[in-house]
CSV table of N, CA and C in Angstrom, one decimal:
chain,number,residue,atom,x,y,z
A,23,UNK,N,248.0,158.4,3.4
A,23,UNK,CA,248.5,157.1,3.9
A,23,UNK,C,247.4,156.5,4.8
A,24,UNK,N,247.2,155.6,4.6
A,24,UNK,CA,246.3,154.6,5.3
A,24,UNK,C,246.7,154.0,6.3
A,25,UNK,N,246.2,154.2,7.6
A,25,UNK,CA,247.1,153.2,8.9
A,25,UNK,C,245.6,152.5,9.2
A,26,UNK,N,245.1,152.6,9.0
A,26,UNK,CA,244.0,150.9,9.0
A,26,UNK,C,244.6,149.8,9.0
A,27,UNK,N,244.5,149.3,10.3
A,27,UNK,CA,245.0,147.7,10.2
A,27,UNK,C,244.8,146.8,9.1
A,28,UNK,N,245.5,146.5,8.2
A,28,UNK,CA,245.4,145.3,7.1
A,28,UNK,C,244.6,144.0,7.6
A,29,UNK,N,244.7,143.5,8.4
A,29,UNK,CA,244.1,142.4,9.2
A,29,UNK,C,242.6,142.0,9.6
A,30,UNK,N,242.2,143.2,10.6
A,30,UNK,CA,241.6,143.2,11.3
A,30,UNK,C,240.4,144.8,10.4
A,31,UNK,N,240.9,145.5,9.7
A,31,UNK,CA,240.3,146.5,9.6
A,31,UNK,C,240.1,148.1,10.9
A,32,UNK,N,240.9,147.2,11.5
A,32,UNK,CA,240.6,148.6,13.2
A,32,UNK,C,241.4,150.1,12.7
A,33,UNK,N,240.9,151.0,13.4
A,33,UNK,CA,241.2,152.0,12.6
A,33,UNK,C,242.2,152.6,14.0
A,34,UNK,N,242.3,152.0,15.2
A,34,UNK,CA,243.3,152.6,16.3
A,34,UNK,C,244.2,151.9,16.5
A,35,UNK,N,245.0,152.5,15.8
A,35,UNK,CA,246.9,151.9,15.4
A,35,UNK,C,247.8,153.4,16.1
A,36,UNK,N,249.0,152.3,16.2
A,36,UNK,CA,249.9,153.5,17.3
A,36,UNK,C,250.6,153.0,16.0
A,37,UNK,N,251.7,154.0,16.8
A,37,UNK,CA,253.3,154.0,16.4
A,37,UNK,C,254.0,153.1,16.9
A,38,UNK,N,254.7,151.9,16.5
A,38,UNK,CA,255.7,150.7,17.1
A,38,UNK,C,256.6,151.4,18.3
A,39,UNK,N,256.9,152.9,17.4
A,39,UNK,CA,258.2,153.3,19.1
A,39,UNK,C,257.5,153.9,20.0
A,40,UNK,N,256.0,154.2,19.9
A,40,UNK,CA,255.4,154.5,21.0
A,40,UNK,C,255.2,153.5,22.2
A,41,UNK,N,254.3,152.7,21.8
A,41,UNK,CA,254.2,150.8,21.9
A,41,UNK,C,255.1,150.4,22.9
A,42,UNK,N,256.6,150.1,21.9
A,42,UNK,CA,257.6,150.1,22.9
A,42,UNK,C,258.3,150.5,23.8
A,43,UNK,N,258.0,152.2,24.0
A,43,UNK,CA,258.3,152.6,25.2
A,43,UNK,C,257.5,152.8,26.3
A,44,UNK,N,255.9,152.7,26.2
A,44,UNK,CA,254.9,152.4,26.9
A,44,UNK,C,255.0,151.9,28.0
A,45,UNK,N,256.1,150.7,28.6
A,45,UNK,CA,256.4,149.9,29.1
A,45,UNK,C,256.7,150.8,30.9
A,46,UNK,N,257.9,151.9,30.3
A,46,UNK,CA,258.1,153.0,31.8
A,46,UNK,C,259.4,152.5,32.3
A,47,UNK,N,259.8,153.0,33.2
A,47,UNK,CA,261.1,152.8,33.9
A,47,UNK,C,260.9,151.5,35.0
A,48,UNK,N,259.5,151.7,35.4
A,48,UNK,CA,259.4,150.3,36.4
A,48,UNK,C,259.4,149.1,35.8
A,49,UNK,N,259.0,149.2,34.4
A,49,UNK,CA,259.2,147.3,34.1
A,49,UNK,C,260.3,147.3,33.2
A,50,UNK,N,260.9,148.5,33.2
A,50,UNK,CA,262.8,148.2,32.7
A,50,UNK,C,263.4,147.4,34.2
A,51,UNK,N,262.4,148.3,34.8
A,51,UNK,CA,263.9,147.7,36.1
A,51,UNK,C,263.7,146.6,36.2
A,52,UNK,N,262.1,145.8,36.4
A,52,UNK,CA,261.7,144.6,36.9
A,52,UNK,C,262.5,143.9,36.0
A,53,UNK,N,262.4,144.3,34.1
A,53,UNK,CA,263.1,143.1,33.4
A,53,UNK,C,264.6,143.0,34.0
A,54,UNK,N,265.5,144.4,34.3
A,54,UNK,CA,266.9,144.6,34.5
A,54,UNK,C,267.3,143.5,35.6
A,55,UNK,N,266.3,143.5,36.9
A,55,UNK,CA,266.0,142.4,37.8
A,55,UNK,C,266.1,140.9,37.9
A,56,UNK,N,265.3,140.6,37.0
A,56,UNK,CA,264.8,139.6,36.1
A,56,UNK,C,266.5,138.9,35.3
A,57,UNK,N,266.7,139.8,34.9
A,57,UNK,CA,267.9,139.2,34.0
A,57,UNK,C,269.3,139.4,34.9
A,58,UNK,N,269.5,139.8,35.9
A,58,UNK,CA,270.4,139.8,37.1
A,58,UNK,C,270.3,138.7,37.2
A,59,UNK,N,268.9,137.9,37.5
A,59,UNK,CA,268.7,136.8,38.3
A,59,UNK,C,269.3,135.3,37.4
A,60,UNK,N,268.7,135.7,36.4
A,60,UNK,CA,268.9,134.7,35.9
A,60,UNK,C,270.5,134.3,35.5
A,61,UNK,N,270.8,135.6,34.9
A,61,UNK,CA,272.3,135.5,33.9
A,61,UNK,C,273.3,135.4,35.2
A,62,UNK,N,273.1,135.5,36.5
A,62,UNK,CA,274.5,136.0,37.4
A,62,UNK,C,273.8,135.2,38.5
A,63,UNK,N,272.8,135.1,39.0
A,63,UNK,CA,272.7,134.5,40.1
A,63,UNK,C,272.0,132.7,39.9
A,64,UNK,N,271.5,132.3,38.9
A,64,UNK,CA,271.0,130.6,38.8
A,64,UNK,C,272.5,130.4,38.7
A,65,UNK,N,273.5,130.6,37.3
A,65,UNK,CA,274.7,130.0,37.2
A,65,UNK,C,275.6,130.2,38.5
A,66,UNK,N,275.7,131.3,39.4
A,66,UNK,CA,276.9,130.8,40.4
A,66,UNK,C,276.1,129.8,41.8
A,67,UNK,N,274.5,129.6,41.8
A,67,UNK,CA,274.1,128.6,42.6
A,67,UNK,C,274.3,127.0,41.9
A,68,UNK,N,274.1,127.2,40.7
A,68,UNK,CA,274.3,126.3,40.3
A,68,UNK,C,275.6,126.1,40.1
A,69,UNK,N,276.6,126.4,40.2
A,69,UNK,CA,277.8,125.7,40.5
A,69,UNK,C,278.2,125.6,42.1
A,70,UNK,N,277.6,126.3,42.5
A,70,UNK,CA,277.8,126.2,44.2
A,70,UNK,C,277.4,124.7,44.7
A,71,UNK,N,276.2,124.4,44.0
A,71,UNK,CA,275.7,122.8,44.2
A,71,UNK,C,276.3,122.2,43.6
A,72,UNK,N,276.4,122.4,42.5
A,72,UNK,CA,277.5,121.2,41.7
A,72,UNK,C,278.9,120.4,42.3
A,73,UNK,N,279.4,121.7,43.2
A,73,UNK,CA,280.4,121.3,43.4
A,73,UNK,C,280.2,120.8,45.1
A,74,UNK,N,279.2,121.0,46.0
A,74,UNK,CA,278.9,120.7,47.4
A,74,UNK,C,278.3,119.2,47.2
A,75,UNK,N,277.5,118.9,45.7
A,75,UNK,CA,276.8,117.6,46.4
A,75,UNK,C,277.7,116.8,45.4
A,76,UNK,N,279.0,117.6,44.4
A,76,UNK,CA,280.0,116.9,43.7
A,76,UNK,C,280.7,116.1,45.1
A,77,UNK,N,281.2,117.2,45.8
A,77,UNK,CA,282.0,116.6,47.1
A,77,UNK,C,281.0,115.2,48.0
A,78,UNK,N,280.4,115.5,48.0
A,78,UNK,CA,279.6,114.5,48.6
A,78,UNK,C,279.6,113.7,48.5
A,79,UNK,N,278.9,112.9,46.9
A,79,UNK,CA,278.5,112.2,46.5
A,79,UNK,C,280.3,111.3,45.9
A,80,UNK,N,281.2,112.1,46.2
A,80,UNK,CA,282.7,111.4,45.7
A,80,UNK,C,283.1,110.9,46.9
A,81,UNK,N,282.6,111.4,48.2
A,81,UNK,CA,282.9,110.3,49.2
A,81,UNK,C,282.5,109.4,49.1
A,82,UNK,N,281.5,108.8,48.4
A,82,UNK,CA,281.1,107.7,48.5
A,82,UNK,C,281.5,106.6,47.0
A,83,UNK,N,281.6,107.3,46.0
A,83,UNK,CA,282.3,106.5,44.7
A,83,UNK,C,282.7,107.8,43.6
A,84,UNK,N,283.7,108.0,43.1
A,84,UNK,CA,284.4,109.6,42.4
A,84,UNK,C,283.8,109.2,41.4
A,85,UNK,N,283.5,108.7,41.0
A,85,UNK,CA,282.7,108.2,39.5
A,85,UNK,C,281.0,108.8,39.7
A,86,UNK,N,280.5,108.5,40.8
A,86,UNK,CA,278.8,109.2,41.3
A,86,UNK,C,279.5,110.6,41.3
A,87,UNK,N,280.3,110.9,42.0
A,87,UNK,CA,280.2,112.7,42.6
A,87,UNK,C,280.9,113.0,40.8
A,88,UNK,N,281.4,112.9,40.1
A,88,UNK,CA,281.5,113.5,38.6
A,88,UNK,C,280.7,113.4,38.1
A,89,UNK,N,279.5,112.4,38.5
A,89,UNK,CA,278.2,112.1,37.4
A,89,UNK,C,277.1,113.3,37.9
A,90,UNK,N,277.4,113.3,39.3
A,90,UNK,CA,276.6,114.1,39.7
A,90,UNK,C,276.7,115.3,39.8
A,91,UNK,N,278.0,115.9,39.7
A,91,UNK,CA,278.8,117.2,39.3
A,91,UNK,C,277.9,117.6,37.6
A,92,UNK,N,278.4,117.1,36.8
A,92,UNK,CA,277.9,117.3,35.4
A,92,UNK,C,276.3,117.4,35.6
A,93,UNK,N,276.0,116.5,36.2
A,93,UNK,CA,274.4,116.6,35.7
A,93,UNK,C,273.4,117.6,36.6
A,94,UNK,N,274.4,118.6,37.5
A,94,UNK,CA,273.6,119.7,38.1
A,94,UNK,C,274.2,120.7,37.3
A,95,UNK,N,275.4,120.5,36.9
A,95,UNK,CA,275.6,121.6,35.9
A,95,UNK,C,275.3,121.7,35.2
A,96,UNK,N,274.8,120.6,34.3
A,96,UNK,CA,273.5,120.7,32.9
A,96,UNK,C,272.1,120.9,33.1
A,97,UNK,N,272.1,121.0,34.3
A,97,UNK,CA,270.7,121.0,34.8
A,97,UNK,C,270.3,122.3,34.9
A,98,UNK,N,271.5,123.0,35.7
A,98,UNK,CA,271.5,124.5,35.7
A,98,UNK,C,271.7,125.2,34.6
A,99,UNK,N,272.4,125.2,33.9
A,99,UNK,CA,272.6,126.0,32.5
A,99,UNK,C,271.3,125.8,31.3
A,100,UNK,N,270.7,124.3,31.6
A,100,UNK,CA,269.4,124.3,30.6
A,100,UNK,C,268.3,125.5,31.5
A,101,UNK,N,268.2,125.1,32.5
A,101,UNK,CA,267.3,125.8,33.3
A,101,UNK,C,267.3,127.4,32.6
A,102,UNK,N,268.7,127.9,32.9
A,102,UNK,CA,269.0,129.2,32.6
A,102,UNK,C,268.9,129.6,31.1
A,103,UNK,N,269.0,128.6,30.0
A,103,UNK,CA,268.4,129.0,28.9
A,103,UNK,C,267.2,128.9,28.7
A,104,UNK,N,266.1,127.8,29.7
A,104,UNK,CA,264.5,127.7,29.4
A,104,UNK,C,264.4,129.3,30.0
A,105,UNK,N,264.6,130.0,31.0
A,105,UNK,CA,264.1,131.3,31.3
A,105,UNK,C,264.9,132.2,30.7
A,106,UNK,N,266.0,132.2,29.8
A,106,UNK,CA,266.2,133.7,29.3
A,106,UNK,C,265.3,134.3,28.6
A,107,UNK,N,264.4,133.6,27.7
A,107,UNK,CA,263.8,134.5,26.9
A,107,UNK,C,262.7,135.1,28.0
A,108,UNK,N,262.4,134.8,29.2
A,108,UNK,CA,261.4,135.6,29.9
A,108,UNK,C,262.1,137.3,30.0
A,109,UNK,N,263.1,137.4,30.0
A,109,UNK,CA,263.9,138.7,30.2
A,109,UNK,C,263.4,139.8,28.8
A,110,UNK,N,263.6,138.9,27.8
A,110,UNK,CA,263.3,139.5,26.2
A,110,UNK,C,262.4,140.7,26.1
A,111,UNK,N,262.5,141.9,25.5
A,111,UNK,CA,261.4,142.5,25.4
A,111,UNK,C,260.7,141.6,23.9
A,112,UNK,N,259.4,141.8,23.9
A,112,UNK,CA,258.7,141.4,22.8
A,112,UNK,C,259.3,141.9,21.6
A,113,UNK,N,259.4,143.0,21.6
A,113,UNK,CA,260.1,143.7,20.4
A,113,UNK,C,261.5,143.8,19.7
A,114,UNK,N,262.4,142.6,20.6
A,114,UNK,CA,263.8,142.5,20.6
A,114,UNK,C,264.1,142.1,19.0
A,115,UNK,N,263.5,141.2,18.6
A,115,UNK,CA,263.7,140.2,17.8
A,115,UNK,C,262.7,141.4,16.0
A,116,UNK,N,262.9,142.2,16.2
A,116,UNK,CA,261.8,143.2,14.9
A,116,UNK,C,263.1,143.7,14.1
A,117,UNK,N,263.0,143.7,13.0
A,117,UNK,CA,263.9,144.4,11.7
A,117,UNK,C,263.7,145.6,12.2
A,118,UNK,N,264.6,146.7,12.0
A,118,UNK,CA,265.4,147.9,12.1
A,118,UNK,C,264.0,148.7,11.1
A,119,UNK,N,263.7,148.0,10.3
A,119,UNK,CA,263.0,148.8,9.5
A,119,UNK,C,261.4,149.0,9.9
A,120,UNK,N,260.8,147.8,11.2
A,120,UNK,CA,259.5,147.6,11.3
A,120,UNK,C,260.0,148.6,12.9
A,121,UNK,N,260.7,148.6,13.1
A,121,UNK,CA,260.9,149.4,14.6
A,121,UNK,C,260.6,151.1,14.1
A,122,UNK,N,261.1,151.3,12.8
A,122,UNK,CA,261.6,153.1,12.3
A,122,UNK,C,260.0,153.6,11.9
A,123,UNK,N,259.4,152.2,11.5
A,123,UNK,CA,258.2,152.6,9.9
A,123,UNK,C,256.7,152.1,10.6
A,124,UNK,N,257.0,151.3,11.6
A,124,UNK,CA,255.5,150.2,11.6
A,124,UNK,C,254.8,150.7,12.8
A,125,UNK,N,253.8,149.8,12.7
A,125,UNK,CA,252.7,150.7,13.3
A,125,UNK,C,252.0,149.4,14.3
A,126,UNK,N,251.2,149.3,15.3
A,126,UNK,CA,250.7,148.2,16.0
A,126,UNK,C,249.1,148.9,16.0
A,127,UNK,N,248.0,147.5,15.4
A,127,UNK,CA,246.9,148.1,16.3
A,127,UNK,C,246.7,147.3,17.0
A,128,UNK,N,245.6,148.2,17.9
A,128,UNK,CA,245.4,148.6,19.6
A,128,UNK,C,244.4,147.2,19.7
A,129,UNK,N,243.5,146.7,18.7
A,129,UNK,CA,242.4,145.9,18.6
A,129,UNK,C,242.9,144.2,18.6
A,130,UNK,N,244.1,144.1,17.8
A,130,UNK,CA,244.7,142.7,17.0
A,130,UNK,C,246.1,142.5,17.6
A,131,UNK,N,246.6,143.4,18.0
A,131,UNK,CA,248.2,143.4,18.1
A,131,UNK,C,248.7,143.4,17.0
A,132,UNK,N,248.5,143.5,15.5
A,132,UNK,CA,249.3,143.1,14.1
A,132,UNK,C,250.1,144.4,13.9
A,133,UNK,N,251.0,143.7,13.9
A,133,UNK,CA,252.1,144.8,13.4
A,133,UNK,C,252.3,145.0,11.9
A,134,UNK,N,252.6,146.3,11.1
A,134,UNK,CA,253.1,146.1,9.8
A,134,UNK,C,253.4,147.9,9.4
A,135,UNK,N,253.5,147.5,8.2
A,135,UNK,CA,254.1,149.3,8.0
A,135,UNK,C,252.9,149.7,6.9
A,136,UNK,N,252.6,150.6,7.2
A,136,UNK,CA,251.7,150.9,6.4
A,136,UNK,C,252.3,151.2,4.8
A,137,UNK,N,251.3,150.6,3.9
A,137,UNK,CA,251.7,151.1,2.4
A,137,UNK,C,251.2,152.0,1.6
């Protein structure tokens, strides 16, 4: 079997489940961290404000504090989808079959399964 990178020709290719456990228990936790913040703590500030500068802004016309209710809540929830994918491991998104069989080299990053 050949594990020479197809790509690049490099001859120092790992194992894909090596690769991806490389990572260690500290940058599980940092991502674990990471995705606390995002999934549990942007959405309940951002309804915290929604609803403080909601009250506010209805003292002065209920029509502004609804406009302005909605549009910190859209504001917050887009927010929270532009950074979920920072949580992602790189490897989340790989066929079952390129995680069991494939290989990464060390030179290119190209992933593939050797044939």
């Amino acid at each position: 079997m050949n594990l020479n990178c197809p790509k690049c020709g490099g001859e120092d290719t790992r194992k894909l489940t090596l690769v991806m456990d490389q990572g260690g228990a500290a940058e599980k936790g940092a991502r674990l961290g990471m995705a606390y913040g995002y999934n549990f703590m942007l959405p309940m500030f951002t309804i915290v404000f929604a609803i403080l500068f909601g009250i506010v802004f209805a003292m002065m016309n209920g029509y502004l504090g609804l406009i302005v209710f909605a549009g910190i809540l859209y504001g917050g929830f887009m927010l929270r989808k532009k950074f979920k994918n920072k949580v992602k491991s790189r490897y989340a998104g790989l066929p079952a079959e390129m995680r069991q069989n494939g290989f990464q080299c060390n030179r290119c990053a190209h992933q593939f399964i050797p044939g």
